[in-house]
Amino acid sequence: GQGKAPGHGTQLAPAIPVSAHELPRDRDRFNVVTRTYRADSGRMSILLKETQVASADSGNDMEFAGQGIAAGGPGETGPSSGKSTWNLRIRERHVAGQVSGILNEIPEDLQDATGLQSAFAVDPDQPEYEVLGKLGAGNMGIVYSARQTSLNRELAIKTLKPDTPSVDHDQAMFVSEAVVTAHLVHPNIVPVHDLGRTADGKLFYSMKHVTGTEWSASMSQLTQEQNLEILLKVCDAVAFAHSRGVINRDLKPENVLVGEYGEVVVLDWGLAMTTDNFARRDSIALDFRGGAGTPVYMPPELAEETVDNVGIQTDVYLLGAILYEVLEGFPPHLLKETWAMDDPNAQLARIVDAVVRNEIEEDVYNDGELMQIARRALQTHPMDRYQSVAEFQDAIREYQLTGRAEELMQRVEEHPSDNYERYQSAVALYDEALRKWPDNRRAVDGDRRAREAYARLALKKGDVDLGLQILPESRHREFKAVRSQLKRAKRSRAIMRGTWSLATISAVAGAIVALLLYFQADHAKQLAEAEQDKAESAQKATSKALEDLESANGSLAVLRKEEKKLKDEKNQLNILASMAKNDLREAEKARDAAEEKEADALSSLTKVLGELRTARMNTEDARKETAEAEEGKADAEEKKVEAE
């Protein structure tokens, strides 16, 4: 199957149900398609004619012949063997050594005073560079760790592999790589210090030895955010190179080193192509060839015989391919159908075919905004891609701010929740995006949508003040509608609170009056009961006195002398009894009056409670009428706004 072909011309490979974690981890299995090719006709299906850059040995220096200079030596005329005009002399570095770099003679007394005596006491045959060990090898070169004896520091030295297929051309491109890299002074590009040749004529250049890990080895262990930050730093290096007239043509994670302190360095500029803006075009080879690059990352124009279509958008494509790998775990042309291929040649042929037709693996796990950014960078035609690295970076940075907020809002809308947290996060992300880019239309629209949803949730939960706080005064009609609803809810709540307060005060006052009447009646009742107790006590005393009198009558014979006195006491007792009876009758009357007052108080309390119920009913009716009036007023206002 060929897969479907979108309108932009990019071919999409048919879906195969395997994912990146099933990708074989044997690096040798993909060695053929992940290495850099330099127009090697034996390996690439796109064949190119080789051109030669002649060389001439002149004493201890080496010159590369260029346009208008014959192979015999400088100053002679003859047929051109290349497309370059060289203005470069490469000194013999005699890797068996010399102390170099001091141009004028220093007096002996000054040497003693400054402690330089020991530095000048070095054996003149001591090597300038002492090789410590092999660091790695690429398709064309070998990199060694070395110590520079003149400064006693560790560097890296790169040399050409022996027996390269096209010695002159490869030497010219090697020198060009050194010159180009040396003139790209940037924190994310490896610094080149020296270019020379050994006594036997072997070219080398020295550069900073950056300790760290190839990005290709650490990418899967890093978070997406960490990988994006590394990619943005690589973009910084590439954008700087473009500003200096250099196009890399071979960007891939394998050529990026992540240092132990987080530094990001683009290492390999061996396929770099220069434009007229490069300041040292007189010192490099200009016979740039097509058909060069790393197949699984290459855009279609790198597979062409010429470099006519190669430009800054070529590097944009390669950066998009790296972003694709960050998202999926494998490069875009490493089609899933090739994963199980055992024949390297068949695998390479299929990948090269995918490059030529710009066929990209369609079956992806991540299909969000970042993948859309990658796909735009991976367009078939250069003019359909981002037109600069800066545009590509801006798209990623916009995603880092706006895209995450939009994805969060999408999840909220797909799975609604009464939790404020997601809405708060989305609003915060949009705020940050607008702070950094106030004219970001997507952020403006997304912020409005997030705030409106947040406010409606607050209205639903009754948090009116929170909802009003979320929605600032705005020109958006949606905000006005929500704010109107929130304000109406706030007014209704205020009316309810006021009505309930008045009713509560009236009820409390009535209850206090009723309680006072009740307490007064109860007090009168208690007084009447006390008087009744006194009357009963008096009556009991009278009864006892009468009993005593009767007993006394039995002793009349003995007490005759006291008879008159007793009669008087009897009369007095009769008077007291009469008074007690009168008091009893009064107490009974007082008790009856107190009971009547108590009944009146209870009747008053019942009447107050009835009035309270009536007041509540009137309040509810008033609230309903007020709400209906407010709704009518709001509807009228909305109709008026719509009419306007």
XYZ file of C-alpha atoms in Angstrom:
644
model
C 0.000 0.000 0.000
C 1.098 3.513 -0.759
C -0.859 5.233 2.010
C -2.957 8.335 1.460
C -1.453 11.498 0.025
C -2.562 14.796 1.626
C -2.917 17.932 -0.448
C 0.481 19.275 0.582
C 2.170 16.413 -1.229
C 3.606 14.594 1.780
C 3.137 10.844 1.517
C 1.885 9.082 4.644
C 2.916 5.497 5.235
C 0.169 2.949 5.943
C -0.621 2.375 9.615
C 1.063 -0.579 11.286
C -0.064 -1.443 14.858
C 3.264 -1.115 16.635
C 4.535 1.682 18.863
C 7.899 3.282 19.582
C 8.612 1.119 22.620
C 8.546 -1.895 20.267
C 11.287 -0.349 18.109
C 14.253 -2.751 18.075
C 16.987 -1.405 20.348
C 19.821 -2.922 18.348
C 21.499 0.189 16.902
C 23.262 -1.867 14.239
C 19.891 -2.830 12.778
C 19.390 0.780 11.630
C 23.022 1.732 11.128
C 22.641 1.916 7.352
C 19.788 4.435 7.390
C 20.844 6.554 10.378
C 24.424 7.305 9.314
C 25.468 10.390 7.404
C 26.059 9.919 3.679
C 28.312 12.219 1.688
C 27.193 11.510 -1.870
C 28.681 8.001 -1.761
C 27.506 6.493 -5.031
C 27.960 3.010 -3.638
C 25.402 3.547 -0.884
C 22.934 6.134 -2.144
C 20.520 5.500 -4.969
C 20.862 9.143 -6.035
C 24.156 9.203 -7.969
C 26.313 12.309 -8.309
C 29.444 13.004 -10.286
C 32.476 13.612 -8.119
C 34.653 16.678 -8.626
C 38.225 17.027 -7.483
C 40.019 19.754 -5.541
C 43.688 19.457 -6.427
C 46.381 19.880 -3.794
C 50.039 20.947 -3.944
C 52.720 20.570 -1.325
C 54.848 23.668 -0.697
C 57.457 23.155 1.979
C 55.904 22.969 5.415
C 52.618 24.528 4.216
C 49.739 23.076 2.234
C 47.663 25.027 -0.267
C 44.443 23.938 -1.947
C 44.315 24.933 -5.597
C 41.221 26.805 -6.637
C 39.620 28.426 -9.588
C 42.230 29.823 -11.961
C 45.100 27.934 -10.284
C 46.556 24.865 -11.884
C 47.497 21.745 -10.041
C 51.153 22.569 -10.468
C 51.250 25.374 -7.924
C 50.283 28.937 -7.139
C 50.485 31.590 -9.795
C 50.115 29.243 -12.727
C 47.069 29.230 -14.960
C 45.253 26.210 -16.192
C 41.902 24.469 -16.235
C 39.835 24.756 -13.080
C 39.584 21.582 -11.064
C 37.077 22.927 -8.563
C 34.742 25.780 -7.767
C 36.707 27.399 -4.945
C 39.122 30.276 -4.643
C 41.298 29.382 -1.673
C 42.903 31.977 0.571
C 44.102 29.685 3.308
C 47.465 28.279 4.422
C 47.502 25.300 6.733
C 50.582 25.105 8.940
C 52.273 21.860 9.725
C 51.574 21.161 13.383
C 54.182 18.411 13.710
C 52.091 16.498 16.156
C 55.430 15.277 17.433
C 55.335 18.842 18.723
C 56.457 22.379 19.064
C 55.757 25.203 21.505
C 53.864 27.798 19.514
C 51.963 31.007 19.904
C 54.586 33.478 21.229
C 55.574 35.893 18.472
C 58.206 38.125 20.075
C 61.281 37.302 22.109
C 60.979 37.891 25.858
C 64.126 39.065 27.760
C 65.651 36.525 30.115
C 65.194 38.748 33.194
C 61.502 39.101 32.389
C 61.250 35.361 31.979
C 62.727 34.901 35.445
C 60.470 37.589 36.924
C 57.296 36.128 35.494
C 58.085 32.496 36.093
C 58.097 31.697 32.360
C 61.540 30.055 32.469
C 60.084 26.587 32.858
C 57.684 27.140 29.988
C 60.524 27.945 27.589
C 62.590 25.046 28.825
C 60.379 22.586 26.963
C 62.061 20.243 24.527
C 61.411 21.671 21.030
C 60.553 18.182 19.844
C 57.804 17.778 22.435
C 54.467 17.305 20.630
C 51.944 20.144 20.620
C 49.166 17.595 21.025
C 49.403 14.390 22.986
C 46.696 11.931 21.956
C 45.010 10.346 24.990
C 42.465 8.060 23.411
C 39.726 7.645 20.845
C 36.403 9.358 21.551
C 34.431 8.186 18.545
C 34.215 7.858 14.790
C 31.786 8.987 12.150
C 31.333 8.152 8.515
C 34.330 10.227 7.410
C 36.289 11.217 10.511
C 37.734 10.049 13.811
C 37.715 12.114 17.011
C 40.414 11.718 19.661
C 40.882 13.089 23.133
C 44.189 14.966 23.353
C 46.200 17.233 25.638
C 47.518 20.500 24.242
C 50.954 20.670 25.805
C 51.475 24.415 25.328
C 48.453 25.213 27.503
C 48.231 21.895 29.349
C 44.530 21.514 28.602
C 42.405 18.704 27.245
C 40.923 19.151 23.779
C 39.352 17.018 21.086
C 41.115 16.405 17.774
C 39.303 15.364 14.619
C 41.056 13.736 11.670
C 39.963 12.167 8.418
C 39.678 8.420 8.228
C 42.457 6.818 6.183
C 41.738 5.526 2.694
C 38.709 7.736 2.039
C 37.200 7.174 -1.429
C 37.892 10.689 -2.721
C 40.975 11.962 -0.947
C 41.246 15.433 -2.451
C 37.560 16.203 -2.202
C 37.308 14.842 1.332
C 40.337 16.879 2.427
C 38.818 20.014 0.939
C 35.502 19.388 2.710
C 37.351 18.617 5.955
C 39.174 21.947 5.817
C 35.921 23.693 4.959
C 34.252 22.076 7.966
C 36.995 23.398 10.248
C 36.866 26.917 8.781
C 33.069 27.103 8.849
C 32.815 25.831 12.417
C 35.608 28.143 13.584
C 33.689 31.156 12.277
C 30.456 30.150 14.008
C 31.223 31.472 17.478
C 28.088 30.656 19.453
C 27.390 29.058 22.880
C 25.596 26.134 21.203
C 28.257 25.419 18.557
C 31.486 23.593 19.391
C 34.483 26.008 19.318
C 37.343 25.162 16.919
C 40.823 26.240 18.087
C 43.355 25.118 15.504
C 43.696 23.648 12.014
C 46.873 21.879 10.956
C 48.480 18.822 9.467
C 50.896 16.292 10.792
C 54.404 15.751 9.435
C 53.058 13.014 7.171
C 50.419 15.386 5.764
C 47.390 14.134 7.703
C 44.861 16.939 8.301
C 43.358 17.570 11.716
C 41.677 20.318 13.667
C 41.378 20.777 17.408
C 38.242 21.840 19.221
C 36.759 22.058 22.689
C 36.281 18.712 24.363
C 32.675 18.818 25.595
C 31.869 16.095 28.097
C 28.331 14.848 28.034
C 25.925 12.509 26.285
C 24.682 12.341 22.738
C 21.111 13.572 22.659
C 20.111 10.451 20.738
C 21.140 8.350 23.760
C 19.348 10.440 26.389
C 16.240 11.607 24.514
C 14.009 8.748 25.659
C 14.943 9.319 29.317
C 14.073 13.031 29.239
C 10.649 14.614 29.575
C 8.990 16.218 26.576
C 9.563 19.648 28.111
C 13.282 18.932 28.585
C 13.607 17.716 24.990
C 11.812 20.818 23.721
C 14.250 23.053 25.595
C 17.190 21.185 24.025
C 15.588 21.506 20.587
C 15.120 25.250 21.075
C 18.819 25.616 21.908
C 19.718 23.660 18.780
C 17.454 26.070 16.909
C 19.410 28.980 18.396
C 22.629 27.529 16.969
C 21.090 26.877 13.551
C 19.476 30.321 13.374
C 22.851 31.890 14.180
C 24.515 29.806 11.468
C 21.889 30.943 8.964
C 22.588 34.562 9.890
C 26.241 33.906 9.007
C 25.432 32.236 5.689
C 25.784 28.571 6.749
C 23.274 25.734 6.213
C 23.987 22.589 8.232
C 22.227 19.885 6.112
C 22.803 17.112 8.681
C 20.958 18.023 11.864
C 20.046 15.024 14.013
C 20.141 14.111 17.734
C 23.326 12.089 17.193
C 25.153 15.320 16.266
C 24.001 17.143 19.409
C 25.827 16.773 22.709
C 24.103 17.506 26.012
C 26.762 18.445 28.561
C 26.832 17.403 32.179
C 25.813 20.938 33.219
C 22.945 21.229 30.729
C 24.877 22.871 27.904
C 23.714 21.952 24.403
C 26.310 21.844 21.600
C 25.851 21.110 17.886
C 28.986 19.181 16.945
C 29.122 18.117 13.302
C 29.194 20.714 10.506
C 30.837 18.419 7.965
C 28.016 18.743 5.422
C 27.582 22.475 5.968
C 26.898 24.489 2.832
C 27.621 28.211 2.678
C 25.813 31.024 0.914
C 27.146 34.324 -0.382
C 26.684 35.759 3.120
C 29.480 33.641 4.585
C 32.449 35.919 5.273
C 35.178 33.359 4.476
C 34.019 31.852 1.207
C 37.531 32.441 -0.105
C 38.829 29.821 2.328
C 36.478 26.896 1.744
C 35.464 24.464 -0.972
C 32.390 25.530 -2.914
C 31.698 22.388 -4.948
C 28.748 21.347 -2.773
C 27.166 18.093 -3.809
C 23.645 16.775 -3.531
C 22.612 13.345 -2.354
C 24.145 13.882 1.074
C 22.609 13.587 4.520
C 21.082 11.083 6.931
C 18.251 9.205 5.156
C 15.762 8.857 8.015
C 15.776 12.647 8.570
C 16.396 14.008 5.050
C 14.046 16.312 3.145
C 13.495 15.459 -0.538
C 15.788 18.219 -1.832
C 18.820 16.644 -0.135
C 18.325 13.547 -2.295
C 18.555 15.551 -5.509
C 21.685 15.612 -7.677
C 22.156 19.356 -7.235
C 21.851 21.690 -4.272
C 19.729 24.217 -6.163
C 16.740 23.681 -3.856
C 18.740 23.551 -0.619
C 18.225 26.525 1.679
C 17.413 27.492 5.223
C 14.083 25.629 4.909
C 16.167 22.460 4.514
C 17.414 22.871 8.072
C 13.856 23.732 9.158
C 12.791 20.330 7.779
C 15.558 18.595 9.742
C 14.510 20.399 12.932
C 10.930 19.272 12.290
C 12.200 15.711 11.877
C 13.900 15.963 15.270
C 10.658 17.282 16.808
C 8.854 14.300 15.252
C 11.363 11.977 16.938
C 10.910 13.783 20.277
C 7.179 13.046 20.052
C 7.227 9.512 18.631
C 10.613 8.050 19.563
C 11.774 7.456 15.979
C 12.541 9.684 12.947
C 9.835 10.363 10.333
C 11.242 8.267 7.461
C 11.954 5.222 9.627
C 8.690 3.653 8.498
C 7.287 0.923 10.710
C 7.260 -1.483 7.785
C 11.089 -1.297 7.766
C 11.523 -2.193 11.418
C 11.487 -5.912 10.774
C 13.628 -5.818 7.605
C 16.789 -7.884 7.945
C 18.359 -6.855 4.633
C 20.163 -3.491 5.155
C 20.195 -2.754 1.430
C 16.458 -3.333 1.116
C 15.912 -1.217 4.196
C 18.041 1.607 2.776
C 16.291 1.429 -0.596
C 12.877 1.681 1.085
C 13.966 4.626 3.242
C 15.545 6.469 0.295
C 12.312 5.941 -1.620
C 10.456 7.451 1.344
C 12.839 10.425 1.276
C 12.341 11.059 -2.442
C 8.537 10.870 -2.093
C 8.621 12.519 1.354
C 6.783 9.579 2.857
C 6.310 9.999 6.605
C 5.094 7.449 9.132
C 1.416 8.259 9.692
C 0.657 5.914 12.578
C 1.580 8.220 15.465
C 0.756 8.334 19.156
C 0.914 12.125 19.541
C -1.383 13.970 17.162
C -1.731 17.293 18.978
C -0.462 20.756 18.190
C 3.219 19.820 18.457
C 2.766 17.162 15.788
C 1.038 19.732 13.591
C 4.084 21.983 14.032
C 6.360 19.092 13.052
C 4.230 18.250 10.020
C 4.327 21.808 8.759
C 8.119 21.788 9.038
C 8.117 18.444 7.165
C 6.205 19.699 4.142
C 7.431 18.484 0.759
C 7.961 21.894 -0.789
C 10.308 24.290 1.043
C 7.937 27.233 0.554
C 5.210 25.360 2.459
C 7.408 25.018 5.560
C 8.252 27.599 8.181
C 10.329 30.146 6.328
C 12.882 30.544 9.100
C 14.095 28.791 12.216
C 12.716 31.708 14.238
C 9.190 30.976 12.933
C 9.604 27.329 13.913
C 10.798 28.363 17.393
C 7.914 30.809 17.801
C 5.439 28.028 17.020
C 6.969 25.788 19.702
C 7.089 28.592 22.263
C 3.498 29.528 21.492
C 2.545 25.898 22.102
C 4.436 25.901 25.395
C 2.209 28.765 26.549
C -1.038 28.688 24.560
C -1.179 25.107 23.341
C -1.008 23.567 26.809
C -3.835 25.830 27.979
C -5.964 24.860 24.971
C -5.355 21.157 25.542
C -6.298 21.605 29.207
C -9.532 23.414 28.257
C -10.339 20.689 25.739
C -10.031 18.050 28.470
C -12.238 20.158 30.752
C -14.910 20.509 28.067
C -14.801 16.805 27.235
C -14.938 15.809 30.920
C -16.759 18.591 32.865
C -16.036 18.852 36.570
C -17.153 20.990 39.519
C -13.512 21.384 40.518
C -12.089 24.877 40.040
C -8.453 23.668 39.711
C -8.355 23.006 35.949
C -10.075 26.299 35.169
C -7.612 28.143 37.403
C -4.665 26.453 35.629
C -6.004 27.310 32.176
C -6.598 30.958 33.099
C -3.088 31.171 34.597
C -1.502 29.737 31.419
C -3.428 32.154 29.217
C -2.432 35.050 31.489
C 1.229 34.080 31.095
C 0.843 33.778 27.318
C -0.754 37.228 27.056
C 1.852 38.731 29.336
C 4.608 37.573 26.980
C 2.659 38.201 23.769
C -0.290 40.605 24.245
C -1.341 40.354 20.579
C -1.643 36.554 20.665
C -5.133 36.152 19.141
C -5.412 32.515 20.170
C -4.533 33.372 23.748
C -7.054 36.244 23.792
C -9.864 33.985 22.561
C -8.817 31.094 24.791
C -8.586 33.339 27.855
C -12.107 34.625 27.208
C -13.439 31.076 26.834
C -11.655 29.819 29.974
C -12.822 32.757 32.107
C -16.403 32.415 30.897
C -16.474 28.692 31.710
C -14.856 29.374 35.091
C -17.426 32.103 35.881
C -20.380 29.927 34.845
C -19.166 27.187 37.159
C -18.906 29.755 39.973
C -22.484 30.917 39.195
C -23.678 27.320 39.256
C -22.061 26.755 42.657
C -23.368 30.062 44.045
C -19.926 31.716 44.306
C -21.182 34.980 42.797
C -18.344 37.172 44.061
C -15.746 34.725 42.678
C -17.473 34.746 39.313
C -17.448 38.554 39.152
C -13.795 38.609 40.179
C -12.880 36.229 37.338
C -14.560 38.409 34.704
C -12.963 41.838 34.365
C -14.780 44.640 32.576
C -14.589 43.492 28.993
C -15.790 44.300 25.515
C -16.890 40.723 24.903
C -20.641 40.228 24.711
C -20.254 36.803 26.318
C -18.729 38.428 29.370
C -21.542 40.976 29.544
C -24.181 38.254 29.521
C -22.465 36.254 32.261
C -21.750 39.360 34.326
C -25.448 40.328 34.027
C -26.479 36.936 35.355
C -23.963 37.145 38.182
C -25.062 40.665 39.158
C -28.724 39.625 39.066
C -27.950 36.670 41.312
C -26.041 38.959 43.664
C -28.964 41.440 43.860
C -31.454 38.649 44.484
C -29.283 37.325 47.258
C -29.062 40.804 48.799
C -32.876 41.238 48.642
C -33.384 37.872 50.255
C -30.967 38.732 53.006
C -32.719 42.102 53.656
C -36.220 40.592 53.707
C -35.215 37.833 56.021
C -33.517 40.338 58.314
C -36.722 42.456 58.644
C -38.907 39.427 59.218
C -36.471 38.104 61.772
C -36.415 41.408 63.673
C -40.268 41.550 63.751
C -40.518 37.977 64.909
C -37.948 38.495 67.636
C -39.691 41.654 68.874
C -43.081 39.888 69.012
C -41.548 36.967 70.813
C -39.939 39.283 73.376
C -43.286 41.019 74.080
C -45.060 37.700 74.424
C -42.359 36.414 76.738
C -42.590 39.553 78.896
C -46.378 39.126 79.218
C -45.914 35.485 79.995
C -43.307 36.198 82.674
C -45.579 38.881 84.241
C -48.535 36.504 84.366
C -46.376 33.756 85.811
C -45.066 36.138 88.488
C -48.625 37.145 89.461
C -49.587 33.505 89.600
C -46.644 32.765 91.889
C -47.688 35.661 94.208
C -51.284 34.407 94.337
C -50.124 30.900 95.152
C -47.947 32.319 97.961
C -50.931 34.230 99.437
C -53.036 31.105 99.159
C -50.373 29.162 101.065
C -50.416 31.826 103.771
C -54.250 31.667 104.030
C -54.174 27.885 104.224
C -51.546 28.103 106.972
C -53.736 30.588 108.872
C -56.749 28.333 108.460
C -54.761 25.395 109.791
C -53.660 27.511 112.746
C -57.290 28.491 113.431
C -58.388 24.872 113.308
C -55.661 23.943 115.741
C -56.723 26.814 118.021
C -60.330 25.656 117.964
C -59.195 22.176 118.835
C -57.205 23.577 121.689
C -60.260 25.574 122.753
C -62.379 22.477 122.832
C -59.764 20.795 124.948
C -59.764 23.768 127.202
C -63.568 23.568 127.619
C -63.052 20.157 129.133
C -60.953 21.815 131.760
C -63.383 24.681 132.415
C -63.911 23.699 135.949
C -60.245 24.048 136.573
C -59.808 27.085 134.433
C -62.801 29.180 135.193
C -60.591 31.910 136.358
C -59.262 32.003 132.802
C -62.666 31.780 131.192
C -63.069 35.433 130.495
C -59.624 35.606 129.072
C -60.246 32.621 126.875
C -63.483 34.101 125.672
C -61.653 37.181 124.661
C -59.052 35.116 122.884
C -61.829 33.179 121.227
C -63.376 36.333 119.979
C -60.034 37.437 118.672
C -59.499 34.093 117.021
C -62.890 34.306 115.385
C -61.940 37.689 114.060
C -58.656 36.271 112.693
C -60.498 33.344 111.136
C -62.858 35.710 109.438
C -59.945 37.727 108.151
C -58.223 34.558 106.950
C -61.329 33.533 105.076
C -61.451 36.928 103.493
C -57.765 36.630 102.554
C -58.405 33.200 101.080
C -61.213 34.548 98.959
C -58.926 37.385 97.790
C -56.151 34.933 96.981
C -58.571 32.836 94.949
C -59.657 35.944 93.087
C -55.999 36.891 92.440
C -55.286 33.379 91.173
C -58.276 33.557 88.847
C -57.081 36.946 87.587
C -53.565 35.553 87.014
C -54.969 32.618 85.064
C -56.954 35.054 82.919
C -53.792 37.100 82.289
C -51.923 33.913 81.382
C -54.635 32.991 78.913
C -54.474 36.490 77.433
C -50.670 36.221 77.091
C -50.937 32.867 75.333
C -53.565 34.317 73.026
C -51.262 37.254 72.232
C -48.350 34.885 71.494
C -50.573 32.852 69.171
C -51.621 36.019 67.394
C -47.960 37.127 66.970
C -46.993 33.753 65.520
C -49.859 34.018 63.053
C -48.716 37.461 62.039
C -45.149 36.099 61.579
C -46.420 33.386 59.213
C -48.355 36.011 57.283
C -45.216 38.189 57.053
C -43.186 35.275 55.710
C -45.788 34.580 53.029
C -45.822 38.240 52.064
C -41.995 38.260 51.898
C -41.913 35.224 49.580
C -44.486 36.851 47.312
C -42.442 40.063 47.272
C -39.238 38.149 46.414
C -40.921 36.353 43.526
C -42.319 39.615 42.213
C -38.884 41.252 42.527
C -37.128 38.369 40.698
C -39.736 38.449 37.943
C -39.258 42.181 37.627
C -35.450 41.808 37.478
C -35.705 39.075 34.843
C -38.024 41.209 32.814
C -35.665 44.123 33.156
C -32.641 41.981 32.124
C -34.549 40.583 29.153
C -35.460 44.085 28.146
C -31.819 45.174 28.446
C -30.624 42.207 26.347
C -33.269 42.920 23.706
C -32.175 46.527 23.735
C -28.500 45.490 23.284
C -29.448 43.119 20.471
C -31.528 45.835 18.853
C -28.584 48.221 19.039
